[in-house]
Short mmCIF file of C-alpha atoms in Angstrom, two decimals:
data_model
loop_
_atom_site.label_atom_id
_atom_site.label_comp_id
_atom_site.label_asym_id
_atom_site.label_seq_id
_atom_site.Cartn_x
_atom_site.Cartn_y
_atom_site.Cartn_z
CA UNK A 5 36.84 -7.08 191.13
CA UNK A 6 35.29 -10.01 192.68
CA UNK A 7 33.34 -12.10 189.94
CA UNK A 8 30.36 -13.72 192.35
CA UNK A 9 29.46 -17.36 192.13
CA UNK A 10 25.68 -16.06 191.59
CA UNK A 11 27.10 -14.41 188.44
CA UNK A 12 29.06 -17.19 186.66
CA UNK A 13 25.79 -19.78 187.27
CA UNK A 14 23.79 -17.17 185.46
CA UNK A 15 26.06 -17.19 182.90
CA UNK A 16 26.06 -20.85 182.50
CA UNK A 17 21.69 -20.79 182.37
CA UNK A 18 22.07 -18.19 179.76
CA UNK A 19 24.72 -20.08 177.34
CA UNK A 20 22.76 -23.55 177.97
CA UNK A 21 19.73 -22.26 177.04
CA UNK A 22 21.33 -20.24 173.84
CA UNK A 23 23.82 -22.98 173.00
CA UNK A 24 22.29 -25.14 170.55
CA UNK A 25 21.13 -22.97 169.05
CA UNK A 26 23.88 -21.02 168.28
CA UNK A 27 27.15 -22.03 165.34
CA UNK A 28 30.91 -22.35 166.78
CA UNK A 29 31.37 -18.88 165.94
CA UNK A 30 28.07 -17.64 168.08
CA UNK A 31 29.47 -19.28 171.23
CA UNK A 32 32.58 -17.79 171.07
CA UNK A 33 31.01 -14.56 170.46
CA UNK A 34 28.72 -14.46 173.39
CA UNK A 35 31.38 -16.22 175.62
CA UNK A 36 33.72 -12.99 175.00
CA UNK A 37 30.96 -10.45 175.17
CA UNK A 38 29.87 -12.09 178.55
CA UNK A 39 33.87 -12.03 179.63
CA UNK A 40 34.68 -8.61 178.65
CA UNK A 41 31.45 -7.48 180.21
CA UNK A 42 33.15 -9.11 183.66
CA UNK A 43 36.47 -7.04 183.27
CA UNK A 44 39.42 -8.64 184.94
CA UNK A 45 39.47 -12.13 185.44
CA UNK A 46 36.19 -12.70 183.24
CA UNK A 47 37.64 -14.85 181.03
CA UNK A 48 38.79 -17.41 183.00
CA UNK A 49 35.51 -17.49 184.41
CA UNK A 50 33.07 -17.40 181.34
CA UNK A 51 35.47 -20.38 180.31
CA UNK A 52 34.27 -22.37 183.42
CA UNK A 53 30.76 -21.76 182.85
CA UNK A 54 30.85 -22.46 179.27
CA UNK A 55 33.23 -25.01 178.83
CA UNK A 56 34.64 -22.51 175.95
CA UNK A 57 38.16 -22.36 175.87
CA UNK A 58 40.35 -19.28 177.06
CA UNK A 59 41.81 -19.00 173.86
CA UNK A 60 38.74 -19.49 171.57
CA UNK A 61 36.94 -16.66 174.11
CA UNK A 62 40.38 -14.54 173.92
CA UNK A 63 39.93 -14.71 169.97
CA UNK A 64 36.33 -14.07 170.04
#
């Protein structure tokens, strides 16, 4: 699957507007749900839109 440039700026909107208000644990929580929701490759992705780390999205 493709992951669209469309879709990883929405995901960066979303987390900016949600990030400060959200604890260490929060981010990592929505950066995973927003990766797994991708599928393949979604992780590497969310991690470029975040600025979340691979591993801290991988644990979650």
């Amino acid at each position: 699957m493709i992951i669209e440039d469309d879709t990883i700026e929405s995901i960066r909107i979303r987390f900016n507007k949600l990030a400060w208000t959200l604890d260490e644990r929060m981010r990592r929580l929505f950066a995973a749900a927003e990766a797994s929701a991708l599928g393949r490759g979604g992780i590497t992705k969310v991690a470029q839109a975040t600025g979340v780390s691979r591993r801290a999205i991988h644990v979650g």
